[in-house]
């Protein structure tokens, strides 16, 4: 005598449990990737801004607005979508420039706001990681010396006669 068990629909029930779990795992992986991408672009833009600030002089038509525009063009690699950058009615990047060729070091700070994905956003707001607008704030600061160490250690006036 053969017993037949009725297994029809078992895979449908398993899929009904498995698909939401897989979607949640994908969601949990997407948000850190977005934040990491933002950080990489912001650090690169800040480093480029530092390289530009090292050459900032009082001679010529140089202004902080031009340097900020240069940095914002690099930040355009981050799409103006709320999960990457809360754009609002205008650009909401906060860029702080410090130093020029006469200082010992230059610094660029870039601040960004990100609207986190639903489940992660709720958890972050419960932990107090979001601001008053319920956005996550990213901040990157890059600092560079205006002169390399070997230039500072050696007297530049001695370079003139070094190869005579």
Tab-separated table of N, CA and C in Angstrom:
chain	number	residue	atom	x	y	z
A	1	UNK	N	0.832	-1.152	0.000
A	1	UNK	CA	0.000	0.000	0.000
A	1	UNK	C	0.900	1.247	0.000
A	2	UNK	N	0.589	2.156	-0.868
A	2	UNK	CA	1.386	3.361	-1.053
A	2	UNK	C	0.676	4.562	-0.444
A	3	UNK	N	1.425	5.331	0.361
A	3	UNK	CA	0.860	6.557	0.940
A	3	UNK	C	1.304	7.743	0.096
A	4	UNK	N	0.368	8.509	-0.282
A	4	UNK	CA	0.669	9.736	-1.030
A	4	UNK	C	0.438	10.920	-0.095
A	5	UNK	N	1.478	11.691	0.052
A	5	UNK	CA	1.291	12.901	0.867
A	5	UNK	C	0.983	14.062	-0.069
A	6	UNK	N	0.224	14.965	0.398
A	6	UNK	CA	-0.188	16.103	-0.407
A	6	UNK	C	0.783	17.259	-0.156
A	7	UNK	N	1.765	17.434	-1.055
A	7	UNK	CA	2.773	18.487	-0.920
A	7	UNK	C	2.517	19.652	-1.860
A	8	UNK	N	1.387	19.666	-2.486
A	8	UNK	CA	1.082	20.754	-3.392
A	8	UNK	C	0.993	22.060	-2.613
A	9	UNK	N	1.688	23.081	-3.141
A	9	UNK	CA	1.654	24.398	-2.508
A	9	UNK	C	2.735	24.613	-1.464
A	10	UNK	N	3.527	23.605	-1.169
A	10	UNK	CA	4.567	23.761	-0.150
A	10	UNK	C	5.595	24.806	-0.572
A	11	UNK	N	6.009	24.784	-1.843
A	11	UNK	CA	7.001	25.764	-2.299
A	11	UNK	C	6.427	27.169	-2.297
A	12	UNK	N	5.142	27.301	-2.533
A	12	UNK	CA	4.507	28.623	-2.494
A	12	UNK	C	4.551	29.187	-1.080
A	13	UNK	N	4.279	28.345	-0.109
A	13	UNK	CA	4.319	28.785	1.290
A	13	UNK	C	5.759	29.136	1.689
A	14	UNK	N	6.727	28.326	1.268
A	14	UNK	CA	8.124	28.609	1.578
A	14	UNK	C	8.576	29.911	0.930
A	15	UNK	N	8.155	30.135	-0.316
A	15	UNK	CA	8.504	31.371	-1.007
A	15	UNK	C	7.872	32.577	-0.323
A	16	UNK	N	6.668	32.403	0.190
A	16	UNK	CA	5.996	33.500	0.885
A	16	UNK	C	6.774	33.925	2.133
A	17	UNK	N	7.465	33.003	2.747
A	17	UNK	CA	8.311	33.347	3.896
A	17	UNK	C	9.679	33.849	3.457
A	18	UNK	N	10.215	33.272	2.405
A	18	UNK	CA	11.590	33.545	1.992
A	18	UNK	C	11.748	34.877	1.256
A	19	UNK	N	10.818	35.227	0.386
A	19	UNK	CA	10.955	36.448	-0.422
A	19	UNK	C	11.026	37.706	0.447
A	20	UNK	N	10.170	37.907	1.444
A	20	UNK	CA	10.320	39.113	2.282
A	20	UNK	C	11.658	39.146	3.040
A	21	UNK	N	12.139	37.990	3.463
A	21	UNK	CA	13.423	37.950	4.163
A	21	UNK	C	14.556	38.340	3.214
A	22	UNK	N	14.521	37.840	1.981
A	22	UNK	CA	15.543	38.203	0.991
A	22	UNK	C	15.483	39.690	0.652
A	23	UNK	N	14.293	40.226	0.510
A	23	UNK	CA	14.149	41.658	0.218
A	23	UNK	C	14.683	42.502	1.375
A	24	UNK	N	14.447	42.088	2.592
A	24	UNK	CA	14.965	42.796	3.753
A	24	UNK	C	16.493	42.756	3.782
A	25	UNK	N	17.079	41.616	3.456
A	25	UNK	CA	18.536	41.513	3.405
A	25	UNK	C	19.134	42.413	2.322
A	26	UNK	N	18.482	42.462	1.173
A	26	UNK	CA	18.957	43.345	0.101
A	26	UNK	C	18.857	44.802	0.547
A	27	UNK	N	17.758	45.156	1.190
A	27	UNK	CA	17.576	46.513	1.694
A	27	UNK	C	18.663	46.871	2.713
A	28	UNK	N	19.008	45.918	3.553
A	28	UNK	CA	20.043	46.149	4.568
A	28	UNK	C	21.413	46.327	3.930
A	29	UNK	N	21.647	45.788	2.746
A	29	UNK	CA	22.929	45.937	2.057
A	29	UNK	C	22.989	47.193	1.196
A	30	UNK	N	21.856	47.674	0.710
A	30	UNK	CA	21.835	48.833	-0.178
A	30	UNK	C	22.205	50.108	0.568
A	31	UNK	N	21.649	50.328	1.752
A	31	UNK	CA	21.898	51.577	2.482
A	31	UNK	C	23.370	51.776	2.821
A	32	UNK	N	24.085	50.785	3.355
A	32	UNK	CA	25.511	51.002	3.604
A	32	UNK	C	26.301	51.292	2.324
A	33	UNK	N	25.900	50.686	1.210
A	33	UNK	CA	26.582	50.959	-0.051
A	33	UNK	C	26.363	52.402	-0.493
A	34	UNK	N	25.165	52.915	-0.305
A	34	UNK	CA	24.882	54.309	-0.647
A	34	UNK	C	25.732	55.235	0.205
A	35	UNK	N	25.788	54.987	1.513
A	35	UNK	CA	26.567	55.836	2.407
A	35	UNK	C	28.061	55.755	2.093
A	36	UNK	N	28.543	54.581	1.755
A	36	UNK	CA	29.953	54.421	1.392
A	36	UNK	C	30.266	55.154	0.096
A	37	UNK	N	29.387	55.061	-0.896
A	37	UNK	CA	29.587	55.779	-2.160
A	37	UNK	C	29.639	57.283	-1.914
A	38	UNK	N	28.681	57.790	-1.126
A	38	UNK	CA	28.672	59.219	-0.784
A	38	UNK	C	29.984	59.629	-0.134
A	39	UNK	N	30.442	58.837	0.816
A	39	UNK	CA	31.673	59.174	1.537
A	39	UNK	C	32.876	59.209	0.598
A	40	UNK	N	32.959	58.247	-0.313
A	40	UNK	CA	34.088	58.220	-1.248
A	40	UNK	C	34.083	59.461	-2.144
A	41	UNK	N	32.930	59.825	-2.672
A	41	UNK	CA	32.841	61.001	-3.543
A	41	UNK	C	33.140	62.269	-2.750
A	42	UNK	N	32.606	62.358	-1.529
A	42	UNK	CA	32.840	63.540	-0.701
A	42	UNK	C	34.318	63.672	-0.329
A	43	UNK	N	34.989	62.569	0.024
A	43	UNK	CA	36.409	62.630	0.363
A	43	UNK	C	37.254	63.031	-0.845
A	44	UNK	N	36.923	62.506	-2.019
A	44	UNK	CA	37.647	62.895	-3.226
A	44	UNK	C	37.463	64.373	-3.536
A	45	UNK	N	36.231	64.862	-3.431
A	45	UNK	CA	35.960	66.275	-3.697
A	45	UNK	C	36.681	67.157	-2.686
A	46	UNK	N	36.713	66.751	-1.425
A	46	UNK	CA	37.407	67.534	-0.397
A	46	UNK	C	38.920	67.538	-0.648
A	47	UNK	N	39.482	66.410	-1.062
A	47	UNK	CA	40.915	66.350	-1.365
A	47	UNK	C	41.255	67.230	-2.561
A	48	UNK	N	40.407	67.213	-3.587
A	48	UNK	CA	40.628	68.100	-4.739
A	48	UNK	C	40.532	69.559	-4.316
A	49	UNK	N	39.592	69.851	-3.430
A	49	UNK	CA	39.469	71.220	-2.915
A	49	UNK	C	40.701	71.648	-2.134
A	50	UNK	N	41.275	70.736	-1.359
A	50	UNK	CA	42.509	71.050	-0.621
A	50	UNK	C	43.648	71.347	-1.584
A	51	UNK	N	43.770	70.545	-2.633
A	51	UNK	CA	44.823	70.780	-3.624
A	51	UNK	C	44.656	72.143	-4.277
A	52	UNK	N	43.413	72.549	-4.479
A	52	UNK	CA	43.144	73.849	-5.069
A	52	UNK	C	43.424	74.976	-4.075
A	53	UNK	N	43.067	74.779	-2.816
A	53	UNK	CA	43.294	75.812	-1.797
A	53	UNK	C	44.780	76.095	-1.573
A	54	UNK	N	45.618	75.097	-1.772
A	54	UNK	CA	47.061	75.287	-1.582
A	54	UNK	C	47.581	76.360	-2.527
A	55	UNK	N	46.925	76.533	-3.665
A	55	UNK	CA	47.367	77.524	-4.642
A	55	UNK	C	46.609	78.834	-4.526
A	56	UNK	N	45.753	78.980	-3.525
A	56	UNK	CA	44.952	80.198	-3.369
A	56	UNK	C	45.840	81.363	-2.952
A	57	UNK	N	45.825	82.390	-3.745
A	57	UNK	CA	46.603	83.586	-3.443
A	57	UNK	C	45.688	84.802	-3.416
A	58	UNK	N	46.216	85.900	-2.927
A	58	UNK	CA	45.452	87.146	-2.936
A	58	UNK	C	45.540	87.821	-4.302
A	59	UNK	N	46.445	87.346	-5.139
A	59	UNK	CA	46.600	87.895	-6.487
A	59	UNK	C	45.602	87.175	-7.400
A	60	UNK	N	44.958	87.920	-8.248
A	60	UNK	CA	44.029	87.297	-9.185
A	60	UNK	C	42.601	87.358	-8.701
A	61	UNK	N	41.742	86.731	-9.452
A	61	UNK	CA	40.314	86.776	-9.179
A	61	UNK	C	39.862	85.479	-8.523
A	62	UNK	N	40.388	85.189	-7.342
A	62	UNK	CA	40.044	83.967	-6.630
A	62	UNK	C	39.082	84.295	-5.504
A	63	UNK	N	38.094	83.445	-5.324
A	63	UNK	CA	37.140	83.655	-4.238
A	63	UNK	C	36.674	82.292	-3.733
A	64	UNK	N	36.169	82.289	-2.510
A	64	UNK	CA	35.651	81.050	-1.931
A	64	UNK	C	34.498	80.490	-2.761
A	65	UNK	N	33.695	81.375	-3.372
A	65	UNK	CA	32.574	80.909	-4.192
A	65	UNK	C	33.070	80.092	-5.384
A	66	UNK	N	34.181	80.504	-5.987
A	66	UNK	CA	34.733	79.747	-7.120
A	66	UNK	C	35.239	78.389	-6.655
A	67	UNK	N	35.896	78.353	-5.505
A	67	UNK	CA	36.396	77.082	-4.981
A	67	UNK	C	35.239	76.164	-4.601
A	68	UNK	N	34.207	76.728	-3.988
A	68	UNK	CA	33.041	75.924	-3.633
A	68	UNK	C	32.344	75.396	-4.889
A	69	UNK	N	32.284	76.210	-5.939
A	69	UNK	CA	31.705	75.754	-7.200
A	69	UNK	C	32.503	74.607	-7.794
A	70	UNK	N	33.827	74.689	-7.691
A	70	UNK	CA	34.696	73.615	-8.174
A	70	UNK	C	34.411	72.314	-7.416
A	71	UNK	N	34.277	72.421	-6.100
A	71	UNK	CA	33.997	71.245	-5.269
A	71	UNK	C	32.593	70.710	-5.563
A	72	UNK	N	31.616	71.598	-5.731
A	72	UNK	CA	30.247	71.162	-6.019
A	72	UNK	C	30.155	70.440	-7.357
A	73	UNK	N	30.981	70.833	-8.328
A	73	UNK	CA	30.985	70.104	-9.601
A	73	UNK	C	31.469	68.673	-9.402
A	74	UNK	N	32.401	68.458	-8.486
A	74	UNK	CA	32.845	67.093	-8.182
A	74	UNK	C	31.762	66.335	-7.422
A	75	UNK	N	31.012	67.053	-6.597
A	75	UNK	CA	29.935	66.421	-5.824
A	75	UNK	C	28.712	66.102	-6.684
A	76	UNK	N	28.692	66.571	-7.923
A	76	UNK	CA	27.574	66.276	-8.820
A	76	UNK	C	27.504	64.796	-9.163
A	77	UNK	N	28.556	64.030	-8.829
A	77	UNK	CA	28.535	62.581	-9.040
A	77	UNK	C	27.536	61.903	-8.102
A	78	UNK	N	27.135	62.605	-7.048
A	78	UNK	CA	26.105	62.087	-6.140
A	78	UNK	C	24.755	62.589	-6.649
A	79	UNK	N	23.853	61.683	-7.014
A	79	UNK	CA	22.571	62.125	-7.587
A	79	UNK	C	21.724	62.898	-6.581
A	80	UNK	N	20.948	63.877	-7.063
A	80	UNK	CA	20.084	64.661	-6.167
A	80	UNK	C	18.801	63.913	-5.807
A	81	UNK	N	18.960	62.684	-5.362
A	81	UNK	CA	17.847	61.850	-4.909
A	81	UNK	C	17.975	61.773	-3.385
A	82	UNK	N	16.868	61.860	-2.683
A	82	UNK	CA	16.905	61.973	-1.223
A	82	UNK	C	17.692	60.860	-0.528
A	83	UNK	N	17.724	59.655	-1.084
A	83	UNK	CA	18.471	58.588	-0.419
A	83	UNK	C	19.974	58.743	-0.612
A	84	UNK	N	20.401	59.620	-1.533
A	84	UNK	CA	21.814	59.936	-1.718
A	84	UNK	C	22.159	61.308	-1.145
A	85	UNK	N	21.291	62.290	-1.422
A	85	UNK	CA	21.542	63.675	-1.006
A	85	UNK	C	20.212	64.414	-0.988
A	86	UNK	N	19.825	64.903	0.183
A	86	UNK	CA	18.581	65.659	0.289
A	86	UNK	C	18.823	66.999	-0.380
A	87	UNK	N	18.226	67.168	-1.535
A	87	UNK	CA	18.505	68.344	-2.356
A	87	UNK	C	17.582	69.506	-2.011
A	88	UNK	N	16.343	69.227	-1.728
A	88	UNK	CA	15.400	70.290	-1.384
A	88	UNK	C	15.162	71.219	-2.554
A	89	UNK	N	14.924	72.496	-2.265
A	89	UNK	CA	14.661	73.471	-3.330
A	89	UNK	C	15.949	73.950	-3.983
A	90	UNK	N	17.061	73.841	-3.290
A	90	UNK	CA	18.358	74.231	-3.840
A	90	UNK	C	19.413	73.292	-3.316
A	91	UNK	N	20.634	73.562	-3.670
A	91	UNK	CA	21.719	72.691	-3.231
A	91	UNK	C	21.951	72.870	-1.729
A	92	UNK	N	21.991	71.787	-0.998
A	92	UNK	CA	22.122	71.867	0.454
A	92	UNK	C	23.490	71.410	0.953
A	93	UNK	N	24.483	71.346	0.065
A	93	UNK	CA	25.827	71.008	0.527
A	93	UNK	C	26.337	72.119	1.435
A	94	UNK	N	26.995	71.740	2.509
A	94	UNK	CA	27.650	72.721	3.374
A	94	UNK	C	29.146	72.479	3.222
A	95	UNK	N	29.821	73.443	2.589
A	95	UNK	CA	31.252	73.320	2.307
A	95	UNK	C	31.979	74.408	3.084
A	96	UNK	N	32.979	73.992	3.872
A	96	UNK	CA	33.776	74.924	4.658
A	96	UNK	C	35.216	74.840	4.191
A	97	UNK	N	35.778	75.996	3.818
A	97	UNK	CA	37.158	76.076	3.344
A	97	UNK	C	38.000	76.800	4.381
A	98	UNK	N	39.174	76.259	4.674
A	98	UNK	CA	40.076	76.903	5.637
A	98	UNK	C	41.498	76.872	5.098
A	99	UNK	N	42.151	78.027	5.124
A	99	UNK	CA	43.552	78.112	4.756
A	99	UNK	C	43.778	78.536	3.319
A	100	UNK	N	45.056	78.846	3.022
A	100	UNK	CA	45.499	79.168	1.667
A	100	UNK	C	46.994	78.881	1.594
A	101	UNK	N	47.678	79.398	0.575
A	101	UNK	CA	49.092	79.069	0.408
A	101	UNK	C	49.982	79.621	1.530
A	102	UNK	N	49.497	80.593	2.295
A	102	UNK	CA	50.300	81.201	3.357
A	102	UNK	C	50.166	80.479	4.700
A	103	UNK	N	49.182	79.614	4.845
A	103	UNK	CA	49.002	78.881	6.097
A	103	UNK	C	49.787	77.570	6.037
A	104	UNK	N	49.963	76.933	7.173
A	104	UNK	CA	50.736	75.683	7.203
A	104	UNK	C	49.931	74.495	6.686
A	105	UNK	N	48.601	74.577	6.760
A	105	UNK	CA	47.773	73.508	6.219
A	105	UNK	C	46.436	74.068	5.755
A	106	UNK	N	45.794	73.324	4.869
A	106	UNK	CA	44.475	73.695	4.370
A	106	UNK	C	43.501	72.587	4.732
A	107	UNK	N	42.233	72.962	4.818
A	107	UNK	CA	41.221	71.991	5.223
A	107	UNK	C	39.920	72.269	4.479
A	108	UNK	N	39.257	71.204	4.057
A	108	UNK	CA	37.938	71.298	3.424
A	108	UNK	C	37.007	70.347	4.167
A	109	UNK	N	35.871	70.872	4.593
A	109	UNK	CA	34.838	70.071	5.261
A	109	UNK	C	33.582	70.111	4.407
A	110	UNK	N	33.015	68.935	4.151
A	110	UNK	CA	31.778	68.829	3.373
A	110	UNK	C	30.745	68.095	4.225
A	111	UNK	N	29.551	68.671	4.293
A	111	UNK	CA	28.460	68.055	5.039
A	111	UNK	C	27.314	67.735	4.086
A	112	UNK	N	26.666	66.615	4.322
A	112	UNK	CA	25.601	66.111	3.466
A	112	UNK	C	24.490	65.550	4.349
A	113	UNK	N	23.257	65.587	3.858
A	113	UNK	CA	22.138	64.956	4.555
A	113	UNK	C	21.536	63.900	3.659
A	114	UNK	N	21.225	62.745	4.239
A	114	UNK	CA	20.683	61.598	3.509
A	114	UNK	C	19.394	61.156	4.180
A	115	UNK	N	18.371	60.891	3.377
A	115	UNK	CA	17.138	60.306	3.911
A	115	UNK	C	17.321	58.795	3.856
A	116	UNK	N	17.364	58.175	5.018
A	116	UNK	CA	17.608	56.746	5.082
A	116	UNK	C	16.395	55.952	4.596
A	117	UNK	N	16.656	54.751	4.112
A	117	UNK	CA	15.588	53.861	3.671
A	117	UNK	C	14.705	53.484	4.859
A	118	UNK	N	13.438	53.125	4.613
A	118	UNK	CA	12.448	53.010	5.690
A	118	UNK	C	12.870	52.257	6.955
A	119	UNK	N	13.185	51.003	6.882
A	119	UNK	CA	13.472	50.258	8.116
A	119	UNK	C	14.723	50.774	8.813
A	120	UNK	N	15.729	51.082	8.043
A	120	UNK	CA	16.980	51.589	8.620
A	120	UNK	C	16.755	52.987	9.196
A	121	UNK	N	15.938	53.789	8.525
A	121	UNK	CA	15.620	55.131	9.012
A	121	UNK	C	14.896	55.109	10.340
A	122	UNK	N	13.964	54.177	10.471
A	122	UNK	CA	13.240	54.064	11.736
A	122	UNK	C	14.188	53.662	12.864
A	123	UNK	N	15.037	52.704	12.581
A	123	UNK	CA	16.000	52.276	13.599
A	123	UNK	C	16.966	53.386	13.970
A	124	UNK	N	17.425	54.130	12.961
A	124	UNK	CA	18.361	55.230	13.225
A	124	UNK	C	17.693	56.338	14.034
A	125	UNK	N	16.430	56.617	13.747
A	125	UNK	CA	15.747	57.663	14.524
A	125	UNK	C	15.507	57.208	15.960
A	126	UNK	N	15.237	55.917	16.174
A	126	UNK	CA	15.078	55.408	17.540
A	126	UNK	C	16.385	55.487	18.317
A	127	UNK	N	17.521	55.298	17.610
A	127	UNK	CA	18.831	55.380	18.260
A	127	UNK	C	19.346	56.814	18.371
A	128	UNK	N	18.628	57.776	17.805
A	128	UNK	CA	19.022	59.176	17.870
A	128	UNK	C	20.128	59.535	16.890
A	129	UNK	N	20.228	58.819	15.788
A	129	UNK	CA	21.274	59.073	14.803
A	129	UNK	C	20.841	60.033	13.698
A	130	UNK	N	19.603	60.506	13.766
A	130	UNK	CA	19.104	61.420	12.741
A	130	UNK	C	18.906	62.808	13.335
A	131	UNK	N	18.815	63.804	12.444
A	131	UNK	CA	18.627	65.181	12.905
A	131	UNK	C	17.133	65.498	13.053
A	132	UNK	N	16.809	66.769	13.244
A	132	UNK	CA	15.418	67.178	13.458
A	132	UNK	C	14.537	66.902	12.247
A	133	UNK	N	15.135	66.908	11.036
A	133	UNK	CA	14.382	66.627	9.812
A	133	UNK	C	14.300	65.130	9.521
A	134	UNK	N	14.770	64.313	10.438
A	134	UNK	CA	14.798	62.858	10.299
A	134	UNK	C	15.741	62.408	9.181
A	135	UNK	N	16.806	63.188	8.951
A	135	UNK	CA	17.826	62.857	7.967
A	135	UNK	C	19.117	62.475	8.672
A	136	UNK	N	19.870	61.598	8.045
A	136	UNK	CA	21.183	61.199	8.556
A	136	UNK	C	22.215	62.179	8.003
A	137	UNK	N	23.111	62.653	8.850
A	137	UNK	CA	24.111	63.629	8.429
A	137	UNK	C	25.457	62.954	8.223
A	138	UNK	N	26.057	63.217	7.065
A	138	UNK	CA	27.404	62.748	6.765
A	138	UNK	C	28.326	63.958	6.749
A	139	UNK	N	29.512	63.781	7.310
A	139	UNK	CA	30.475	64.880	7.351
A	139	UNK	C	31.867	64.327	7.058
A	140	UNK	N	32.564	64.986	6.149
A	140	UNK	CA	33.910	64.581	5.767
A	140	UNK	C	34.821	65.794	5.887
A	141	UNK	N	35.976	65.605	6.516
A	141	UNK	CA	36.984	66.660	6.608
A	141	UNK	C	38.305	66.107	6.108
A	142	UNK	N	38.918	66.835	5.179
A	142	UNK	CA	40.235	66.472	4.664
A	142	UNK	C	41.172	67.637	4.950
A	143	UNK	N	42.315	67.327	5.556
A	143	UNK	CA	43.322	68.325	5.883
A	143	UNK	C	44.640	67.920	5.243
A	144	UNK	N	45.306	68.892	4.611
A	144	UNK	CA	46.585	68.631	3.958
A	144	UNK	C	47.567	69.758	4.286
A	145	UNK	N	48.851	69.429	4.394
A	145	UNK	CA	49.838	70.495	4.568
A	145	UNK	C	50.026	71.254	3.255
A	146	UNK	N	50.360	72.536	3.358
A	146	UNK	CA	50.565	73.312	2.137
A	146	UNK	C	51.914	73.012	1.499
A	147	UNK	N	52.879	72.591	2.295
A	147	UNK	CA	54.194	72.229	1.779
A	147	UNK	C	54.547	70.834	2.276
A	148	UNK	N	55.200	70.022	1.440
A	148	UNK	CA	55.645	68.710	1.923
A	148	UNK	C	56.693	68.857	3.029
A	149	UNK	N	56.871	67.820	3.822
A	149	UNK	CA	57.812	67.875	4.944
A	149	UNK	C	59.238	68.163	4.496
A	150	UNK	N	59.657	67.617	3.357
A	150	UNK	CA	61.038	67.822	2.931
A	150	UNK	C	61.290	69.276	2.551
A	151	UNK	N	60.248	70.013	2.136
A	151	UNK	CA	60.412	71.430	1.819
A	151	UNK	C	60.541	72.232	3.099
A	152	UNK	N	59.727	71.907	4.093
A	152	UNK	CA	59.737	72.638	5.353
A	152	UNK	C	61.041	72.387	6.105
A	153	UNK	N	61.556	71.155	6.052
A	153	UNK	CA	62.771	70.805	6.790
A	153	UNK	C	64.010	71.470	6.200
A	154	UNK	N	64.041	71.680	4.912
A	154	UNK	CA	65.203	72.289	4.264
A	154	UNK	C	64.920	73.743	3.953
A	155	UNK	N	65.934	74.564	4.081
A	155	UNK	CA	65.793	75.991	3.815
A	155	UNK	C	65.714	76.223	2.303
A	156	UNK	N	64.604	76.782	1.803
A	156	UNK	CA	64.472	76.978	0.357
A	156	UNK	C	65.529	77.895	-0.250
A	157	UNK	N	66.102	78.807	0.540
A	157	UNK	CA	67.132	79.689	-0.030
A	157	UNK	C	68.384	78.916	-0.399
A	158	UNK	N	68.600	77.773	0.236
A	158	UNK	CA	69.751	76.950	-0.102
A	158	UNK	C	69.579	76.182	-1.394
A	159	UNK	N	68.362	76.069	-1.881
A	159	UNK	CA	68.118	75.331	-3.119
A	159	UNK	C	68.716	76.053	-4.330
A	160	UNK	N	68.773	77.358	-4.259
A	160	UNK	CA	69.231	78.145	-5.406
A	160	UNK	C	70.651	77.771	-5.784
A	161	UNK	N	71.497	77.567	-4.789
A	161	UNK	CA	72.906	77.281	-5.040
A	161	UNK	C	73.250	75.810	-4.856
A	162	UNK	N	72.265	74.966	-4.736
A	162	UNK	CA	72.513	73.548	-4.459
A	162	UNK	C	73.212	72.829	-5.616
A	163	UNK	N	72.967	73.241	-6.832
A	163	UNK	CA	73.509	72.514	-7.990
A	163	UNK	C	74.600	73.297	-8.713
A	164	UNK	N	75.253	74.231	-8.053
A	164	UNK	CA	76.320	74.991	-8.693
A	164	UNK	C	77.629	74.262	-8.580
